[in-house]
Coordinates of C-alpha atoms in Angstrom, one line a residue:
X1 CA 142.5 -54.0 -24.5
X2 CA 145.8 -53.7 -23.0
X3 CA 146.4 -51.2 -20.2
X4 CA 149.0 -48.6 -21.2
X5 CA 152.2 -48.7 -19.2
X6 CA 151.9 -45.0 -18.2
X7 CA 148.7 -42.8 -18.5
X8 CA 149.4 -39.1 -17.9
X9 CA 146.7 -37.6 -15.6
X10 CA 145.7 -34.0 -14.5
X11 CA 144.7 -34.2 -11.0
X12 CA 142.9 -31.1 -9.6
X13 CA 142.4 -30.5 -5.8
X14 CA 140.1 -27.7 -4.6
X15 CA 140.1 -26.8 -1.0
X16 CA 136.9 -24.6 -0.3
X17 CA 136.2 -23.0 3.1
X18 CA 132.7 -22.2 4.0
X19 CA 131.1 -20.3 6.9
X20 CA 127.6 -21.6 7.1
X21 CA 126.7 -21.5 3.5
X22 CA 128.9 -18.6 2.4
X23 CA 132.2 -19.4 0.5
X24 CA 135.1 -17.9 2.5
X25 CA 138.0 -19.1 0.2
X26 CA 138.5 -21.4 -2.7
X27 CA 142.0 -22.7 -3.4
X28 CA 142.6 -24.7 -6.5
X29 CA 145.8 -26.9 -7.1
X30 CA 146.7 -28.9 -10.2
X31 CA 149.2 -31.7 -10.5
X32 CA 150.3 -33.9 -13.3
X33 CA 150.3 -37.5 -12.1
X34 CA 151.4 -40.6 -14.2
X35 CA 149.2 -43.6 -13.7
X36 CA 151.0 -46.8 -14.0
X37 CA 149.5 -50.2 -15.0
X38 CA 148.4 -53.0 -12.7
X39 CA 151.2 -54.4 -10.7
X40 CA 153.7 -51.5 -11.4
X41 CA 155.0 -49.1 -8.8
X42 CA 153.5 -45.5 -9.3
X43 CA 155.8 -42.6 -8.8
X44 CA 154.6 -40.2 -6.3
X45 CA 153.9 -36.6 -7.2
X46 CA 154.2 -33.9 -4.6
X47 CA 153.1 -30.3 -4.4
X48 CA 154.3 -27.9 -1.7
X49 CA 152.8 -24.4 -1.6
X50 CA 153.2 -22.1 1.4
X51 CA 155.4 -19.9 3.5
X52 CA 157.2 -19.8 6.8
X53 CA 155.6 -17.3 9.4
X54 CA 157.2 -15.9 12.4
X55 CA 155.4 -16.8 15.7
X56 CA 156.2 -15.3 19.0
X57 CA 157.7 -17.8 21.5
X58 CA 157.4 -15.5 24.6
X59 CA 157.0 -12.0 25.6
X60 CA 160.1 -9.8 26.4
X61 CA 160.8 -9.8 30.1
X62 CA 160.8 -6.4 32.0
X63 CA 163.0 -5.4 34.8
X64 CA 160.2 -5.1 37.3
X65 CA 158.2 -8.2 36.0
X66 CA 155.3 -6.1 35.0
X67 CA 154.0 -5.9 31.5
X68 CA 155.1 -2.8 29.5
X69 CA 151.8 -0.8 28.5
X70 CA 151.4 1.3 25.4
X71 CA 154.2 -0.6 23.7
X72 CA 154.4 -3.8 21.6
X73 CA 156.6 -6.3 23.3
X74 CA 159.1 -8.0 21.0
X75 CA 160.5 -11.2 21.8
X76 CA 162.1 -14.2 20.1
X77 CA 160.1 -15.8 17.2
X78 CA 160.0 -19.2 15.8
X79 CA 159.2 -19.9 12.1
X80 CA 156.5 -22.4 11.3
X81 CA 155.5 -23.7 7.9
X82 CA 152.1 -23.0 6.7
X83 CA 150.5 -23.8 3.4
X84 CA 149.1 -26.8 1.5
X85 CA 151.0 -30.1 0.8
X86 CA 149.5 -32.6 -1.6
X87 CA 151.0 -36.1 -2.4
X88 CA 149.4 -38.3 -5.0
X89 CA 150.1 -41.4 -7.1
X90 CA 147.7 -43.1 -9.5
X91 CA 147.2 -46.4 -11.1
X92 CA 145.2 -47.3 -14.2
X93 CA 142.6 -50.0 -13.3
X94 CA 141.3 -50.4 -16.9
X95 CA 137.8 -49.7 -18.0
X96 CA 138.6 -45.9 -17.7
X97 CA 138.8 -46.2 -13.9
X98 CA 141.9 -44.7 -12.0
X99 CA 143.0 -45.5 -8.5
X100 CA 144.2 -42.3 -7.1
X101 CA 146.0 -42.5 -3.6
X102 CA 146.1 -38.9 -2.3
X103 CA 147.2 -37.1 1.0
X104 CA 146.3 -33.4 1.6
X105 CA 147.5 -31.4 4.4
X106 CA 146.8 -27.6 5.0
X107 CA 148.0 -25.3 7.9
X108 CA 147.0 -21.9 8.0
X109 CA 147.2 -19.0 10.4
X110 CA 143.9 -18.0 12.3
X111 CA 143.7 -14.6 13.9
X112 CA 140.3 -15.0 15.4
X113 CA 138.4 -13.6 18.4
X114 CA 140.1 -12.7 21.7
X115 CA 140.0 -16.0 23.0
X116 CA 140.1 -19.3 21.4
X117 CA 138.1 -22.5 21.8
X118 CA 140.1 -25.1 23.6
X119 CA 138.0 -28.2 22.8
X120 CA 135.8 -28.3 25.8
X121 CA 132.2 -27.2 25.4
X122 CA 132.1 -23.5 25.9
X123 CA 135.6 -23.3 27.3
X124 CA 137.9 -20.6 26.0
X125 CA 141.5 -19.8 26.8
X126 CA 142.7 -16.4 27.7
X127 CA 146.3 -17.5 27.4
X128 CA 146.2 -17.4 23.7
X129 CA 144.2 -14.0 23.6
X130 CA 145.5 -11.9 20.7
X131 CA 148.0 -14.6 19.6
X132 CA 147.9 -16.2 16.1
X133 CA 146.6 -19.8 16.1
X134 CA 147.8 -22.5 13.7
X135 CA 144.9 -24.6 12.4
X136 CA 145.7 -27.9 10.7
X137 CA 143.9 -30.3 8.5
X138 CA 145.3 -33.7 7.2
X139 CA 143.7 -36.6 5.4
X140 CA 144.7 -39.4 3.0
X141 CA 142.8 -42.0 1.2
X142 CA 142.5 -44.0 -2.0
X143 CA 139.9 -43.0 -4.4
X144 CA 138.7 -44.6 -7.8
X145 CA 137.6 -42.1 -10.4
X146 CA 136.9 -41.9 -14.2
X147 CA 138.5 -39.4 -16.4
X148 CA 136.5 -36.1 -15.9
X149 CA 134.9 -37.2 -12.7
X150 CA 134.9 -35.1 -9.5
X151 CA 134.5 -36.4 -6.0
X152 CA 134.5 -35.0 -2.7
X153 CA 137.5 -36.3 -0.8
X154 CA 136.6 -35.0 2.6
X155 CA 134.4 -32.6 4.4
X156 CA 135.5 -31.3 7.9
X157 CA 134.5 -28.8 10.5
X158 CA 137.2 -26.5 11.8
X159 CA 136.5 -26.3 15.8
X160 CA 138.6 -23.1 15.9
X161 CA 136.8 -21.0 13.4
X162 CA 133.5 -22.9 12.8
X163 CA 134.2 -23.0 9.2
X164 CA 133.7 -26.2 7.1
X165 CA 136.6 -27.4 4.7
X166 CA 135.6 -29.2 1.7
X167 CA 138.2 -31.0 -0.5
X168 CA 137.1 -31.9 -4.1
X169 CA 139.2 -34.1 -6.4
X170 CA 139.1 -34.3 -10.3
X171 CA 141.0 -36.6 -12.4
X172 CA 141.2 -36.0 -16.2
X173 CA 143.5 -38.0 -18.6
X174 CA 146.0 -35.5 -20.2
X175 CA 145.8 -34.9 -23.9

């Protein structure tokens, strides 16, 4: 049988954060992606969901150089993008198989303990105490799925919070 020139697909991407075995958050996203036939260039579908958050760049200076007590110090802020970005393109391989080229990135603000893990065993930084931390995740890969099939795209541990981020992808032929 001839492969159709374009096959419309629904692609669902679910980002699940777990702390040990407890689900902390579950973020589903759905995109419509057109799978092209073999040898044809597939158009990329993009999803951008997020916000810009203000982050302090430095504390306000004082006249005598001592910190002001009992008052929140306000200083300049820099806006940073947070949220989830998904890019996908698909190709119909025939026999009910679809190749999905997908990239997922997620940036979130983490207001955790007073000091933040710096990457060295047992080491923490007091320089970041009380300040927000931006945690990021990014991955891209090609997956082959059948309509209705779900595959785990990635599983990654967050060294800042200790949470595990699981990304599942489901492809379904649109009706």
